[in-house]
Every structure is written in structure tokens, then in C-alpha cells.
Coordinates of C-alpha atoms in Angstrom, one line a residue:
M15 CA 0.0 0.0 0.0
L16 CA 2.0 3.0 -1.2
S17 CA 1.1 6.5 -2.1
F18 CA -2.4 7.2 -3.4
R19 CA -2.7 10.9 -3.3
H20 CA -0.5 14.1 -3.0
S21 CA -1.2 16.6 -0.4
V22 CA 0.7 19.8 0.4
L23 CA 2.1 20.0 4.0
N24 CA 4.2 22.7 5.6
F25 CA 7.4 21.6 7.4
G26 CA 9.3 23.5 10.1
P27 CA 8.7 26.9 11.7
D28 CA 9.3 28.6 8.3
S29 CA 6.4 26.5 6.7
Q30 CA 8.4 24.9 3.9
P31 CA 5.7 23.5 1.5
L32 CA 6.2 19.9 0.3
N33 CA 3.9 18.0 -1.9
L34 CA 3.8 14.5 -0.5
G35 CA 2.0 11.3 -1.3
L36 CA -0.3 9.9 1.4
S37 CA 0.9 6.4 2.3
A38 CA -0.5 3.6 4.4
R39 CA 3.0 3.0 5.9
H40 CA 4.0 4.2 9.4
E41 CA 7.1 6.1 8.2
T42 CA 7.3 9.6 6.7
W43 CA 10.2 10.7 4.6
V44 CA 11.3 13.8 2.6
P45 CA 14.3 14.6 0.4
D46 CA 17.2 16.6 1.8
I47 CA 17.9 20.0 0.1
E48 CA 21.6 19.1 0.1
S49 CA 20.9 16.0 -2.0
K50 CA 19.7 18.3 -4.8
E51 CA 23.3 18.8 -5.8
R52 CA 25.0 15.8 -4.3
F53 CA 22.4 13.1 -5.5
C54 CA 20.6 14.9 -8.3
G55 CA 23.5 16.9 -9.8
D56 CA 24.3 14.2 -12.3
Q57 CA 21.0 14.0 -14.1
S58 CA 22.3 11.3 -16.4
V59 CA 22.4 8.9 -13.5
N60 CA 19.4 9.8 -11.3
T61 CA 17.0 11.6 -13.7
K62 CA 13.9 9.5 -13.0
T63 CA 14.5 9.5 -9.2
C64 CA 15.3 13.2 -8.9
N65 CA 12.1 14.0 -10.9
L66 CA 10.3 12.7 -7.8
A67 CA 11.9 15.2 -5.6
R68 CA 11.4 18.0 -8.2
I69 CA 7.6 17.3 -7.9
S70 CA 7.6 17.1 -4.1
G71 CA 10.1 19.8 -3.3
Y72 CA 13.1 19.5 -0.9
Y73 CA 13.3 19.9 2.9
S74 CA 15.9 22.3 4.3
P75 CA 16.5 20.9 7.8
K76 CA 15.5 23.4 10.5
G77 CA 14.5 20.7 13.0
N78 CA 16.7 18.7 15.3
S79 CA 18.7 15.9 13.8
T80 CA 18.6 12.7 15.9
N81 CA 21.8 11.5 14.2
I82 CA 19.9 8.2 13.9
P83 CA 20.4 6.6 10.5
F84 CA 17.1 6.2 8.5
T85 CA 16.8 3.3 6.0
L86 CA 13.5 2.2 4.5
R87 CA 12.8 -0.4 1.9
S88 CA 9.5 0.5 0.2
G89 CA 9.3 -2.2 -2.4
S90 CA 10.6 -5.7 -3.4
S91 CA 13.4 -4.4 -5.6
T92 CA 16.9 -4.0 -4.0
S93 CA 16.9 -0.4 -5.5
D94 CA 13.7 0.6 -3.6
L95 CA 15.7 2.0 -0.7
I96 CA 15.6 5.4 1.1
R97 CA 18.7 6.3 3.1
G98 CA 19.3 9.3 5.3
Y99 CA 18.8 10.5 8.9
F100 CA 15.8 11.0 11.2
Y101 CA 14.8 14.5 12.1
D102 CA 12.2 16.0 14.5
D103 CA 10.2 18.9 13.3
V104 CA 6.7 20.4 13.2
V105 CA 4.4 19.5 10.3
T106 CA 1.3 21.6 9.6
T107 CA -1.7 21.2 7.3
N108 CA -5.1 22.8 7.4
G109 CA -4.0 24.8 10.4
V110 CA -3.2 21.8 12.5
S111 CA 0.4 21.4 13.6
V112 CA 2.0 18.2 15.1
N113 CA 5.6 17.3 16.1
L114 CA 6.8 14.4 14.0
R115 CA 9.9 12.3 13.6
F116 CA 10.5 11.6 9.9
G117 CA 13.3 10.5 7.6
V118 CA 15.3 13.0 5.6
G119 CA 16.6 11.2 2.5
D120 CA 20.1 11.5 1.0
T121 CA 19.4 8.9 -1.6
W122 CA 16.1 7.3 -2.7
D123 CA 14.2 5.6 -5.5
V124 CA 10.6 6.1 -4.6
P125 CA 8.3 9.2 -4.1
P126 CA 8.4 11.0 -0.8
F127 CA 5.3 10.3 1.4
L128 CA 3.5 11.0 4.6
G129 CA 3.0 7.8 6.6
L130 CA -0.6 7.7 7.8
G131 CA 0.0 4.4 9.7
L132 CA -2.6 2.0 8.2
A133 CA -0.1 -0.6 6.9
T134 CA -0.3 -4.2 8.0
S135 CA 2.1 -5.4 10.7
R136 CA 4.2 -7.1 8.1
E137 CA 4.8 -3.7 6.5
K138 CA 5.8 -1.9 9.7
V139 CA 9.5 -1.9 9.7
S140 CA 10.4 1.3 11.7
S141 CA 9.8 2.4 15.3
S142 CA 9.0 5.9 14.1
M143 CA 5.5 7.2 15.0
S144 CA 2.9 7.5 12.2
Y145 CA 1.3 10.8 11.4
I146 CA -2.1 9.7 12.8
A147 CA -0.6 8.3 15.9
A148 CA 1.2 11.6 16.5
L149 CA -2.1 13.5 16.1
V150 CA -3.6 11.3 18.8
E151 CA -0.7 11.5 21.2
Q152 CA -0.6 15.3 21.0
G153 CA -4.3 15.7 21.5
K154 CA -5.3 16.9 18.0
I155 CA -7.8 14.0 17.6
F156 CA -9.3 11.6 20.0
E157 CA -8.7 8.3 18.2
P158 CA -7.0 7.3 14.9
Y159 CA -10.0 7.0 12.7
I160 CA -9.6 7.8 9.0
S161 CA -12.4 7.9 6.5
F162 CA -12.2 7.6 2.7
Y163 CA -14.7 9.0 0.2
D164 CA -14.3 8.6 -3.6
I165 CA -10.5 8.0 -3.5
R166 CA -8.3 7.6 -6.6
N167 CA -11.1 8.6 -9.0
P168 CA -9.6 10.4 -12.0
R169 CA -13.1 11.2 -13.3
G170 CA -14.1 13.0 -10.1
T171 CA -13.1 16.1 -8.1
G172 CA -14.9 15.6 -4.8
G173 CA -12.7 13.0 -3.1
Q174 CA -12.1 13.4 0.6
I175 CA -10.1 12.0 3.5
V176 CA -11.3 12.8 7.1
I177 CA -8.9 12.1 9.9
G178 CA -10.4 11.7 13.4
G179 CA -14.0 11.2 12.3
V180 CA -16.5 10.8 9.5
D181 CA -18.4 13.2 7.3
R182 CA -22.1 12.3 7.9
K183 CA -23.2 14.3 4.8
K184 CA -21.2 11.9 2.6
L185 CA -23.1 8.7 3.6
Y186 CA -26.6 7.1 3.7
G187 CA -27.9 4.6 6.1
G188 CA -25.6 3.1 8.7
F189 CA -22.3 1.3 8.8
T190 CA -21.4 -2.4 8.6
Y191 CA -18.2 -2.8 10.5
W192 CA -15.8 -5.4 11.7
K193 CA -13.6 -5.2 14.8
G194 CA -10.6 -7.3 15.6
I195 CA -10.4 -9.0 12.2
G196 CA -6.8 -8.0 11.6
A197 CA -5.0 -4.9 10.2
P198 CA -7.0 -1.8 9.1
G199 CA -8.8 -2.7 5.9
E200 CA -9.0 -6.4 6.5
V201 CA -12.5 -7.8 6.3
P202 CA -14.1 -11.2 6.0
T203 CA -13.7 -12.5 2.4
P204 CA -16.8 -11.4 0.4
K205 CA -18.8 -13.7 -1.8
V206 CA -18.4 -12.9 -5.4
K207 CA -20.2 -13.4 -8.7
V208 CA -20.3 -12.0 -12.2
V209 CA -23.8 -11.1 -13.3
A210 CA -25.8 -9.6 -16.1
N211 CA -28.9 -7.6 -14.9
D212 CA -30.9 -8.2 -18.1
G213 CA -31.5 -11.9 -17.5
F214 CA -28.4 -13.3 -19.1
E215 CA -26.9 -16.4 -17.5
E216 CA -24.6 -15.6 -14.7
L217 CA -21.0 -16.0 -15.9
Y218 CA -19.5 -16.8 -12.5
N219 CA -22.2 -18.1 -10.2
K220 CA -20.2 -19.5 -7.3
F221 CA -21.1 -16.6 -5.0
I222 CA -19.1 -18.4 -2.3
Q223 CA -16.1 -17.5 -0.3
P224 CA -12.7 -18.5 -1.7
K225 CA -10.3 -20.5 0.5
K226 CA -8.6 -17.5 2.1
A227 CA -10.7 -16.1 4.9
T228 CA -9.7 -12.4 4.7
A229 CA -9.8 -9.7 2.0
L230 CA -8.1 -6.3 2.1
I231 CA -9.8 -2.9 1.4
S232 CA -6.8 -0.9 0.1
P233 CA -7.8 2.7 -1.1
G234 CA -4.3 3.3 -2.5
T235 CA -4.3 0.3 -4.8
P236 CA -5.2 1.2 -8.4
F237 CA -6.6 -2.2 -9.2
I238 CA -9.1 -4.7 -7.8
V239 CA -7.1 -8.0 -7.4
V240 CA -9.0 -11.2 -7.7
P241 CA -8.2 -15.0 -7.9
S242 CA -7.3 -16.1 -11.4
D243 CA -10.6 -18.2 -11.9
V244 CA -12.6 -15.0 -11.3
L245 CA -10.6 -13.1 -13.9
E246 CA -11.0 -15.9 -16.4
S247 CA -14.8 -15.8 -16.0
L248 CA -14.7 -12.1 -16.9
R249 CA -13.0 -12.9 -20.3
F250 CA -16.3 -14.2 -21.5
A251 CA -17.9 -10.9 -20.8
V252 CA -15.3 -8.5 -22.2
P253 CA -14.4 -7.9 -25.9
I254 CA -10.7 -8.9 -25.5
A255 CA -7.9 -7.1 -27.2
F256 CA -4.3 -8.2 -27.2
P257 CA -1.6 -5.5 -27.1
L258 CA 1.4 -6.2 -29.1
G259 CA 4.4 -7.5 -27.1
S260 CA 2.6 -7.8 -23.8
S261 CA 4.3 -10.5 -21.6
D262 CA 1.6 -10.7 -18.9
I263 CA -1.7 -11.1 -20.7
K264 CA -3.0 -13.8 -18.3
N265 CA -3.1 -11.5 -15.3
Y266 CA -4.9 -8.5 -16.9
L267 CA -7.8 -7.7 -19.2
Y268 CA -7.4 -5.5 -22.3
T269 CA -10.2 -4.2 -24.4
T270 CA -10.7 -1.7 -27.2
C271 CA -11.2 1.8 -25.9
D272 CA -13.8 2.7 -28.5
G273 CA -15.9 -0.4 -27.8
T274 CA -18.5 -0.7 -25.1
I275 CA -19.0 -3.6 -22.6
D276 CA -22.7 -4.4 -21.9
P277 CA -23.4 -2.0 -19.0
S278 CA -25.5 -4.6 -17.3
I279 CA -22.6 -7.0 -16.8
A280 CA -21.0 -6.4 -13.4
I281 CA -18.9 -8.1 -10.7
E282 CA -20.6 -8.2 -7.3
F283 CA -18.9 -8.4 -3.9
D284 CA -21.3 -9.5 -1.1
L285 CA -20.1 -8.1 2.3
Q286 CA -22.8 -9.4 4.6
T287 CA -25.2 -6.4 4.7
V288 CA -23.8 -4.6 1.7
V289 CA -23.3 -5.7 -1.9
V290 CA -20.9 -3.6 -4.0
R291 CA -21.7 -3.9 -7.7
I292 CA -19.0 -2.8 -10.2
P293 CA -20.0 -2.6 -13.9
L294 CA -17.2 -3.9 -16.1
E295 CA -17.5 -1.1 -18.6
D296 CA -16.6 1.3 -15.9
L297 CA -13.5 -0.6 -15.0
K298 CA -12.0 0.6 -18.3
T299 CA -9.1 3.0 -17.7
V300 CA -9.2 6.5 -19.0
A301 CA -5.8 6.2 -20.8
P302 CA -4.5 3.3 -22.8
P303 CA -1.5 1.4 -21.2
R304 CA 2.0 1.4 -22.3
V305 CA 3.0 -2.2 -23.0
Y306 CA 6.5 -3.3 -21.9
S307 CA 8.6 -6.2 -23.2
S308 CA 10.3 -8.7 -20.8
I309 CA 13.4 -6.5 -20.6
G310 CA 11.4 -3.3 -19.8
D311 CA 11.3 -1.6 -23.2
I312 CA 8.1 0.0 -24.5
V313 CA 7.0 -2.0 -27.5
A314 CA 3.5 -0.7 -28.0
N315 CA 1.3 2.2 -27.0
D316 CA -1.9 1.5 -28.9
S317 CA -4.3 4.4 -28.5
N318 CA -7.2 2.1 -28.9
I319 CA -6.3 -0.6 -26.4
C320 CA -7.4 0.0 -22.8
I321 CA -6.7 -2.0 -19.7
L322 CA -9.4 -2.8 -17.1
S323 CA -8.5 -1.9 -13.6
I324 CA -8.9 -5.5 -12.4
S325 CA -6.1 -8.0 -12.2
S326 CA -5.5 -11.5 -10.9
T327 CA -2.9 -13.4 -9.0
D328 CA -3.1 -16.5 -6.9
D329 CA -0.5 -15.1 -4.4
I330 CA -1.8 -11.8 -3.1
E331 CA -0.1 -11.6 0.3
G332 CA -2.4 -14.0 2.0
Y333 CA -5.6 -12.3 0.9
S334 CA -8.5 -13.6 -1.2
F335 CA -9.1 -10.2 -2.8
I336 CA -7.5 -6.8 -2.6
L337 CA -10.3 -4.3 -3.0
G338 CA -8.5 -1.2 -4.3
G339 CA -9.5 2.2 -5.5
P340 CA -12.2 1.0 -7.9
F341 CA -14.1 -0.4 -4.9
L342 CA -14.6 3.1 -3.5
R343 CA -15.3 5.2 -6.6
K344 CA -18.6 6.5 -7.8
A345 CA -20.5 5.1 -10.8
P346 CA -21.9 7.1 -13.7
S347 CA -25.6 7.6 -13.5
M348 CA -26.2 5.1 -16.3
F349 CA -25.2 2.3 -14.0
L350 CA -27.5 3.2 -11.1
T351 CA -30.7 1.3 -10.4
E352 CA -33.7 3.0 -8.9
I353 CA -32.7 2.1 -5.3
N354 CA -29.0 2.9 -6.1
S355 CA -29.3 6.6 -6.4
H356 CA -26.2 6.9 -4.2
S357 CA -23.4 4.9 -5.5
R358 CA -20.1 5.0 -3.6
A359 CA -18.6 2.9 -0.8
Y360 CA -17.7 5.1 2.2
V361 CA -14.9 3.3 4.1
V362 CA -13.6 4.0 7.7
M363 CA -10.5 2.4 9.2
K364 CA -9.1 2.6 12.7
P365 CA -5.5 1.2 13.2
S366 CA -4.4 0.0 16.6
E367 CA -1.4 -1.7 18.2
S368 CA -3.9 -4.2 19.6
Q369 CA -5.5 -6.3 16.8
S370 CA -8.7 -6.6 18.9
E371 CA -9.3 -2.8 18.7
T372 CA -8.7 -2.5 14.9
I373 CA -11.9 -1.4 13.0
T374 CA -12.9 -1.4 9.4
A375 CA -16.3 -0.1 8.4
I376 CA -18.2 0.4 5.1
A377 CA -21.4 2.3 4.3
I378 CA -23.3 3.7 1.3
A379 CA -21.9 7.0 0.2
S380 CA -23.8 9.8 -1.5
L381 CA -23.2 10.5 -5.2
N382 CA -22.6 14.2 -5.4
A383 CA -22.5 15.5 -1.8
T384 CA -21.0 19.0 -1.5
E385 CA -21.8 19.8 2.2
Q386 CA -19.8 18.7 5.2
E387 CA -20.8 17.6 8.7
I388 CA -17.8 16.2 10.4
I389 CA -18.5 14.0 13.4
E390 CA -15.6 13.2 15.7
L391 CA -15.0 9.6 16.8
G392 CA -13.5 8.3 20.0
G393 CA -14.2 11.2 22.4
P394 CA -16.2 11.0 25.6
N395 CA -19.3 12.5 24.0
S396 CA -18.7 11.0 20.5
P397 CA -21.2 8.5 19.0
R398 CA -20.2 4.9 18.2
L399 CA -20.0 4.0 14.5
D400 CA -23.2 1.9 14.8
E401 CA -24.9 5.0 16.1
I402 CA -24.1 7.2 13.1
A403 CA -26.5 7.3 10.2
G404 CA -26.8 9.5 7.2
N405 CA -30.0 10.1 5.2
E406 CA -31.9 7.2 3.7
P407 CA -31.4 6.8 -0.1
A408 CA -34.3 7.9 -2.1
N409 CA -36.7 5.0 -2.8
S410 CA -35.0 2.9 -0.1
K411 CA -37.2 0.5 1.8
R412 CA -34.5 -0.5 4.2
K413 CA -34.0 -4.0 2.8
K414 CA -31.6 -6.2 4.6
K415 CA -29.0 -5.8 1.9
I416 CA -28.5 -2.6 -0.1
I417 CA -26.6 -2.9 -3.4
I418 CA -24.3 0.0 -4.1
A419 CA -22.6 0.5 -7.5
A420 CA -18.9 1.2 -7.5
A421 CA -16.8 2.2 -10.5
A422 CA -13.3 2.3 -11.6
G423 CA -11.0 4.8 -13.3
A424 CA -7.4 5.0 -14.4
G425 CA -4.7 3.0 -12.7
G426 CA -1.2 4.2 -12.2
G427 CA -0.8 8.0 -12.0
G428 CA -4.5 8.7 -12.8
G429 CA -5.4 9.1 -9.2
F430 CA -3.2 12.1 -8.8
L431 CA -5.8 14.2 -10.7
L432 CA -8.1 14.1 -7.7
I433 CA -8.7 16.9 -5.3
I434 CA -8.7 15.2 -1.9
L435 CA -9.5 17.2 1.2
V436 CA -7.8 16.3 4.4
V437 CA -10.1 17.5 7.2
F438 CA -9.3 17.4 10.9
F439 CA -11.7 17.6 13.8
R440 CA -9.9 19.7 16.3
R441 CA -10.3 19.3 20.0
F442 CA -9.0 22.8 20.8

């Protein structure tokens, strides 16, 4: 779970603005201003890497160096390393300041990011405090809740992250939530099927849970990742195209950009009291993919071949599914049924050092909400999640299960087109 959105934060008493990715990891890191010449002076060597710092900006240390070496591996490659030293300094955004220990990188090969602290325990490799944990410790919020609304949607402009509470105006009905399942975002494996609403035969009618007991809701992941047999069933529903030179066809679906997948064909995820339905047509990415050869060269960039933001692997870190950004996005009105006038998944997570206190919740989210009503969570007078309810969807009869339509957009860098608001509920 790496960066899924950029946000401008101010570092130090002189408010140095840095444009950082928001990461699920516990650690935060920024590039050192001195590395601009030392590490980035020879552009023939580090051009790609230094472009990352050019976008984020550099940090000129004004805080206190701990003289503690900072080393962070952020990927599987041996080159995905960040090296430098830890610093202590103040970080400010939206008028809220917090003292934070973060890494200042001398060398790196990944984008700088703010560590929110939602990563699974297997990803927590540093003893440094996450941004959300620091907010709690310093009394800025009561408990480390974080809410996601329409994240990584390149077609939308109303995405929002709320830290310390929820935005009641963005949801309908109440929450279904799980406590003590595992890491933030881990939920019981949903049942799944591929359906056609106009009466066609169901293409994948198992609607049973795969062998692995847990799925992961991961807002920062640009794809929905499913077992290979589920993806194979989708090939019967999608007009398949084969990009020239692609070496990994079996794990992805390609289709023509100018064609249309029957809008009634969808994949459904049954999460006990909520069914999330995602039309396959809206899994089509906005921009066609670049296709790489086995040695990494671009061999095709067909303007009429689009990839769907759903992929497969039978080894997805112990999970049955990874429900990425497409699981949370809005659907165009053409995909909404009469009781689905509100069509996003609103997701809330609460990390905790104690697994028994970790919470993941999901609710129906409104389609075009513009107002805000931030409700704090965890305080002495705060409601519990199961006590919070938004308005009822129009035409809703409060059935046991409410189907909500979700939709996909571009993978890769497309999510950076979003405007995501980071809203804090302040105690003082």
C-alpha cells in the first residue's frame, strides 16, 4: 500500500511546503535539500529518481537531527531504498500542527510520502510514529479513525479524507463494520459473482467464499485484485484485445477503448449487509496502457487498447481479494438502479497496536455530496460507529441488503488528478 494521493504539507517553523504522497505506511520521509546537488547533480544517473523530488520539493532541515540513520525499503526491488537520517520537526496542514519524527533522505528511488499508519504489521519496519498516531498522542484528535470518500477517481473532483472522524453528509444509512479481524482494511472474504442484470446467464455463479478467509480494502491500490478463476470468467464478458508485445496477458484484461461492454454486466462483492456492484464497462481505464517487453522496453502504445483496472494473482499476500480504489469510486448515473441513487462505498478504518481494537467499516456514500458535517469519533461524547447514520437513499425501503454500485477509473498515476480534502476535527 503505497502513495495514493498528493497533499501539500508545511514543514518547520518557516512553513516549507512539500507535496507528499499519502501512504499507508507508518514512516514519513522527505528529500534533503543538500541532495539536490549531491544526489541529483548528475541527471544522467538519477534523472527519474530526482524528478520525484522535483515534484515534491526539498526539505531544508530546521528541526533537530537525531543522528539516527534512516533506512527504509519501500518495495521488493533492491533499489527501492531510502537512506538518510531521522529529524524531529513540526508538520502543519489545514491549520493543525504536530511534532513528527521523519526521515530526511540523502538517496532514494521512490516518491516522498506522509505515513498515515494504516499498513499491516508485516509492512511496519520502523519504530517511528505515524502521522495519525502523533495526532492522537498530541491531542489533536481523540482516536486514529480515517475515512475515505471517492478516492483515486480520475473522473471525479470531490474525493475526501477525514482524519479523526467521519463526514455524515457523505453517507446514507448506517455502517457495517468489523472489529478485531486484523489490520486496518482487513474484512471477511466477500462472496463474489459476475452477473448480467438483463437476465443473461450468470457468468460466474459460485457466490461463495474462496479458501482464504480475509480480504483487504486498500484505497491506494489502483486495481481490484481477484483470484485467477474469477478473472478468467470475466474474459467471456469482455471484448478482448491483445496489445502487441505484452508479456503478462493472463493477469490482466485488455479491451478496445472505443468499444462498449454491456453496461448490465458487473462483478458483485457481497459483504454481509452490503453488496458492492461494479459494472465492467466502468473498470475501463481513462488512458491506454504502455506495454512493456520482458526487458522493460516500451514495445507498443496502442491508442485504442485500454486495460481494465482489475487483475489477478493466486498469491496476493495471503488475501483472497485486494479491493483497491475501484471499490470506492462513484459510478456514472447510467449504472444506477432505482434504489441505487447513491453509489459509492464510504470506508472507515481505525488502526491499533492491539488487533482486537482495529476497526474497518463500510457504508453507502452519496453520489454528489458537497456539504460537510464532520462527526468526531472516540471522544467522551462521541457516538459509536453503529450510532451514526446519514439520510436514507431515495426509494430505499431498508432492505436487509443494499446494493451499491462502484466504479473504476485509471490506474497508475491517474489518481493524482483528484482533489482530496484532508479534514481534521480539532479538540481545541
